[in-house]
């Protein structure tokens, strides 16, 4: 979607819903917004039916701020909690069936690259731990082996929250859930290790404690995916319903878990590191040049 | 009956910290008035999760946000009726 498709024909604007008009006047398009600007512009994400105080919602909201070119992005997802909020954003959402999100994203990315040769289009897969690590596992791994150039973001709430609390591959060992009364019997899957083995260019593990860091990480992942290869972000977004976290304590819980076992960690492949260093240098040069002109 | 967040604009206006706008899980619910320099809440969107209260009390240490039962909110900002506003000064 480009800004052209968002702008209505002359004379029609007043008949559109108020939310749409706000998006045209004060929307986040054409310019990269910062996290510190939140509250001063109309966000791409609208009202949505996710639970009060859900950390996943906070993360998704920050993704919509962080995406480097919102008007040239397609998000691909699947069943799960996340899509309830992602579908309410002003970014095209493609609903892959359970299990084939990364296969769908592969086709999308290749098609978009053929159709738009001089305009980079970003494809971002955003789905839960069940959708990516359990059911969509084969498609995820193969998209990494094939070095498909798109970003995979896992919203890791460590449970099947939408269906009443079954344990997923990403649940911690020994955790007793509503629909797993004997406790989980196996270790949490090491998706970051698998990603490294599969040759992913950039991986990051992050928790919802620092909005600016989340935005920077996502921006980095999408920009590296554009040029180098697949990127993967694993984000701890607690399920306050299934893990019975009182909503005022959601961020405290994220902080505890981050300190305990989910600390921020990123990994660059050699190619990704050299690309990122060079592009940072270029950005600094441009910023200096812009300052001189001012 | 449910409660929504209310920002004490006098305390908030003196700080300009904007932390609550970054941690709210809902889009365009805690908004920021650039002219007055304070945060304010769209009462029709607030789900009452109290994350902003924790952020304001523990992280920012300003104690400017309190939960208030919805029927006691006076002149609450209603984003679904008024639409997005850069500042509250025009809408008053």
XYZ file of C-alpha atoms in Angstrom:
386
model
C 0.000 0.000 0.000
C 1.397 3.396 -0.865
C 0.179 6.760 0.330
C -1.545 7.203 -3.024
C -3.936 4.377 -2.237
C -4.696 5.798 1.205
C -5.571 9.272 -0.106
C -9.186 9.427 -1.285
C -10.240 11.247 -4.450
C -11.018 14.936 -4.056
C -14.374 15.550 -2.426
C -14.701 12.098 -0.894
C -12.685 12.602 2.255
C -15.523 14.046 4.333
C -17.635 10.914 3.788
C -14.977 8.581 5.184
C -14.863 7.463 8.858
C -13.191 9.848 11.274
C -10.377 7.377 11.983
C -9.513 7.240 8.281
C -9.493 11.011 7.936
C -7.150 11.251 10.933
C -4.839 8.717 9.283
C -4.585 10.910 6.179
C -4.006 14.142 8.153
C -1.865 13.007 11.088
C -0.893 9.467 10.110
C 2.530 7.845 10.470
C 3.207 7.522 6.741
C 6.077 8.857 4.600
C 8.382 9.624 7.553
C 9.946 7.240 10.085
C 8.375 7.999 13.474
C 10.222 7.711 16.751
C 8.965 6.011 19.883
C 9.344 9.324 21.717
C 6.761 10.833 19.360
C 4.038 8.397 20.441
C 0.859 10.185 21.440
C 1.537 13.081 19.067
C 0.502 11.362 15.842
C -2.308 9.086 14.723
C -0.999 5.540 15.025
C -1.476 2.931 12.328
C -3.033 0.541 14.845
C -6.687 1.049 15.736
C -8.882 -0.130 18.574
C -8.650 -3.935 18.875
C -10.222 -6.761 20.906
C -7.119 -8.057 22.754
C -7.138 -8.388 26.552
C -6.462 -5.393 28.781
C -2.799 -5.006 29.671
C -1.501 -7.582 27.178
C 2.248 -7.242 26.649
C 1.861 -8.678 23.150
C -0.333 -5.723 22.208
C 2.320 -3.332 23.456
C 4.901 -5.101 21.331
C 2.683 -5.062 18.220
C 1.955 -1.372 18.729
C 5.685 -0.680 18.847
C 6.249 -2.772 15.693
C 3.831 -0.514 13.820
C 5.870 2.508 14.935
C 9.215 0.887 14.143
C 8.607 -0.416 10.613
C 10.939 1.606 8.362
C 8.465 2.179 5.538
C 4.955 1.478 6.664
C 3.384 2.185 3.282
C 5.575 -0.432 1.575
C 5.136 -3.261 4.074
C 3.002 -6.374 4.074
C 2.506 -8.297 7.321
C 1.862 -12.004 7.209
C 0.436 -13.851 10.186
C -1.668 -16.773 11.248
C -4.217 -17.847 13.845
C -3.448 -16.859 17.423
C -3.857 -13.879 19.707
C -1.554 -11.560 17.773
C -3.605 -11.342 14.610
C -6.503 -9.812 16.592
C -4.462 -6.623 16.899
C -2.310 -6.880 13.760
C -5.405 -6.993 11.548
C -6.548 -3.641 12.982
C -3.498 -1.832 11.597
C -3.336 0.293 8.444
C -0.884 -2.161 6.893
C -1.980 -4.978 4.559
C -2.262 -8.250 6.461
C -2.116 -11.631 4.750
C -3.614 -14.461 6.760
C -1.550 -17.578 6.139
C -3.189 -20.834 7.148
C -1.768 -22.455 10.260
C 1.622 -23.830 9.359
C 2.395 -22.027 6.137
C 3.036 -18.405 7.170
C 6.650 -18.391 6.054
C 5.809 -20.217 2.832
C 3.163 -17.590 2.048
C 5.624 -14.828 2.934
C 8.216 -16.378 0.607
C 5.828 -16.232 -2.331
C 4.758 -12.702 -1.439
C 8.306 -11.413 -1.148
C 9.414 -12.988 -4.423
C 6.325 -11.706 -6.223
C 6.709 -8.185 -4.861
C 10.394 -8.128 -5.858
C 9.474 -8.998 -9.451
C 6.589 -6.526 -9.625
C 8.310 -3.554 -7.893
C 11.910 -3.565 -9.093
C 12.898 -0.070 -7.928
C 10.849 0.115 -4.723
C 11.919 -2.162 -1.858
C 8.890 -3.877 -0.334
C 9.175 -5.378 3.141
C 7.446 -8.578 4.172
C 7.209 -9.203 7.908
C 5.928 -12.439 9.407
C 4.467 -11.850 12.851
C 2.894 -14.812 14.620
C 2.875 -16.562 17.953
C 5.158 -19.229 19.336
C 2.622 -21.921 18.430
C 2.257 -20.656 14.877
C 6.015 -20.488 14.236
C 7.806 -22.959 16.514
C 5.255 -25.793 16.574
C 2.784 -25.816 13.725
C 4.659 -23.633 11.254
C 8.062 -25.050 12.127
C 8.882 -26.705 8.802
C 8.000 -23.607 6.772
C 10.001 -21.375 9.122
C 13.103 -23.576 8.926
C 12.940 -23.967 5.174
C 12.485 -20.246 4.574
C 15.683 -19.775 6.581
C 17.558 -22.498 4.698
C 16.508 -20.886 1.418
C 17.747 -17.471 2.684
C 14.476 -15.731 1.902
C 14.789 -12.007 2.488
C 12.107 -11.233 5.039
C 11.785 -10.775 8.794
C 10.196 -13.330 11.108
C 8.965 -11.996 14.447
C 7.900 -14.522 17.054
C 5.520 -13.210 19.717
C 6.570 -15.702 22.375
C 3.956 -15.872 25.141
C 5.038 -19.429 26.010
C 1.509 -20.874 25.779
C -1.407 -21.420 23.405
C -3.297 -18.507 24.936
C -6.116 -18.309 22.423
C -7.349 -21.859 22.959
C -7.251 -22.058 26.737
C -3.684 -22.750 27.847
C -2.077 -25.781 26.193
C 1.713 -26.006 26.429
C 3.660 -25.093 23.312
C 7.203 -25.946 22.278
C 8.312 -22.644 23.753
C 6.751 -23.261 27.192
C 9.280 -23.738 29.966
C 9.937 -27.249 31.281
C 7.759 -28.244 34.229
C 5.211 -25.451 33.706
C 1.681 -26.503 34.698
C -0.977 -24.929 32.487
C -4.784 -25.175 32.490
C -4.723 -27.710 29.655
C -1.372 -29.259 30.622
C -2.086 -30.451 34.172
C 0.900 -32.796 34.502
C 3.352 -30.077 33.554
C 5.430 -29.693 30.436
C 7.842 -32.594 30.023
C 10.441 -31.147 27.626
C 12.813 -28.210 27.497
C 11.912 -24.905 25.844
C 12.950 -24.975 22.184
C 16.102 -23.064 21.338
C 14.804 -21.180 18.318
C 17.673 -18.681 18.357
C 20.198 -21.514 18.176
C 18.263 -23.130 15.336
C 18.178 -19.793 13.518
C 21.941 -19.416 13.794
C 22.461 -22.957 12.525
C 20.129 -22.329 9.597
C 22.187 -19.281 8.602
C 19.888 -16.439 9.594
C 21.634 -13.084 9.082
C 20.383 -11.354 12.225
C 18.653 -12.726 15.319
C 17.556 -10.930 18.456
C 15.952 -11.892 21.734
C 14.022 -9.128 23.416
C 11.494 -8.450 26.148
C 8.899 -5.670 26.458
C 10.798 -3.481 28.895
C 12.397 -0.853 26.687
C 10.242 0.579 23.849
C 13.105 2.428 22.137
C 15.250 -0.715 22.050
C 12.335 -2.723 20.616
C 11.855 -0.160 17.846
C 15.579 -0.063 17.020
C 15.806 -3.865 16.910
C 12.850 -4.211 14.578
C 14.123 -1.475 12.294
C 17.506 -3.190 12.165
C 15.941 -6.582 11.388
C 13.765 -5.246 8.563
C 16.599 -3.248 6.965
C 19.022 -6.197 7.122
C 16.362 -8.510 5.675
C 15.975 -6.130 2.747
C 19.625 -6.509 1.679
C 21.304 -9.508 3.315
C 19.005 -12.386 4.220
C 16.455 -13.753 6.685
C 16.184 -12.156 10.115
C 14.506 -13.413 13.272
C 13.283 -11.701 16.426
C 12.057 -13.650 19.429
C 10.093 -11.412 21.775
C 8.870 -12.295 25.246
C 5.267 -11.053 25.350
C 3.732 -12.575 28.467
C 0.166 -13.909 28.525
C -1.302 -12.292 31.629
C -4.430 -14.474 31.474
C -2.852 -17.948 31.301
C 0.069 -17.079 33.581
C -2.251 -15.173 35.970
C -0.202 -11.970 36.026
C -2.199 -9.008 37.420
C -2.269 -6.351 34.682
C -0.460 -3.626 36.686
C 2.430 -6.101 37.129
C 2.866 -7.022 33.447
C 5.912 -4.805 32.885
C 7.409 -5.862 36.243
C 7.052 -9.487 35.166
C 8.724 -8.717 31.836
C 11.582 -7.087 33.751
C 11.963 -10.093 36.076
C 11.936 -12.589 33.216
C 14.385 -10.437 31.273
C 16.768 -10.426 34.211
C 16.294 -14.130 34.808
C 16.471 -15.822 31.403
C 15.334 -13.526 28.576
C 18.034 -10.830 28.475
C 18.507 -8.782 25.329
C 20.814 -10.593 22.937
C 21.516 -10.037 19.278
C 23.604 -11.909 16.757
C 24.875 -10.686 13.379
C 26.292 -12.921 10.692
C 29.553 -11.567 9.237
C 27.820 -10.327 6.101
C 25.045 -8.660 8.098
C 27.560 -7.017 10.435
C 29.577 -5.468 7.628
C 26.396 -4.325 5.850
C 25.026 -2.767 9.030
C 28.303 -0.992 9.906
C 28.497 0.489 6.439
C 24.876 1.622 6.366
C 25.301 3.222 9.800
C 28.326 5.136 8.491
C 26.306 6.278 5.495
C 23.419 7.420 7.720
C 25.800 9.396 9.935
C 27.308 11.060 6.872
C 23.852 12.021 5.579
C 22.853 13.394 8.987
C 26.001 15.539 9.103
C 25.369 16.782 5.580
C 21.765 17.655 6.474
C 22.978 19.593 9.535
C 25.431 21.568 7.410
C 22.653 22.599 5.015
C 20.546 23.778 7.966
C -18.603 -0.287 36.513
C -14.975 -0.052 35.461
C -12.151 2.393 36.000
C -10.103 4.336 33.501
C -6.810 6.148 33.902
C -6.833 9.863 34.593
C -3.766 12.076 34.288
C -3.280 14.897 36.763
C -2.359 17.543 34.212
C -0.685 19.866 36.697
C 1.852 17.274 37.879
C 2.314 15.850 34.379
C 2.713 19.275 32.746
C 5.686 20.037 34.978
C 7.621 16.936 33.889
C 7.180 16.317 30.117
C 8.456 12.740 30.496
C 6.100 10.980 28.001
C 6.895 7.532 29.413
C 3.255 6.468 29.794
C 2.566 7.108 26.094
C 5.298 4.584 25.235
C 4.128 1.787 27.536
C 0.343 1.849 26.941
C -0.636 -1.316 25.051
C -3.486 0.429 23.221
C -2.934 2.645 20.185
C -3.796 6.349 20.587
C -5.148 5.903 24.110
C -2.684 7.969 26.121
C -2.160 10.974 23.902
C 0.242 13.855 24.319
C -0.685 17.503 24.134
C 2.320 19.341 22.665
C 0.946 22.784 23.589
C 0.121 22.100 27.233
C 2.953 19.584 27.570
C 0.862 16.925 29.302
C -0.436 13.461 28.582
C -4.203 12.870 28.484
C -6.365 9.786 28.178
C -8.951 8.876 25.549
C -11.515 7.519 28.013
C -13.461 5.502 25.451
C -10.390 3.435 24.560
C -8.827 2.896 27.985
C -9.282 -0.744 29.064
C -8.160 -0.013 32.636
C -5.074 -2.234 32.770
C -3.165 0.179 35.072
C 0.187 -0.320 33.316
C 0.523 3.461 32.996
C -0.091 3.868 36.741
C 2.789 1.487 37.479
C 5.045 3.242 34.973
C 4.249 6.702 36.369
C 4.645 5.608 40.012
C 7.634 3.249 39.833
C 9.630 4.166 36.731
C 9.017 7.897 36.355
C 8.188 8.508 40.053
C 5.774 11.335 39.260
C 2.559 9.818 40.697
C 0.432 11.734 38.189
C -1.911 8.958 36.985
C -4.789 7.594 39.069
C -7.581 5.163 38.243
C -11.045 6.705 38.334
C -14.469 5.020 37.981
C -15.834 5.891 34.561
C -18.938 7.667 35.935
C -16.783 10.088 37.926
C -14.764 11.226 34.901
C -15.603 14.807 34.027
C -15.097 16.143 30.489
C -13.253 12.998 29.409
C -11.686 13.073 25.965
C -13.656 10.801 23.617
C -11.533 9.942 20.577
C -14.318 8.083 18.738
C -16.475 11.244 18.784
C -13.890 13.983 18.362
C -11.180 12.200 16.382
C -7.427 12.584 16.802
C -6.309 15.990 18.108
C -2.767 17.309 18.338
C -3.767 19.476 21.270
C -6.703 19.701 23.647
C -6.712 23.500 23.410
C -8.731 23.522 20.135
C -11.330 21.035 21.292
C -12.162 22.873 24.506
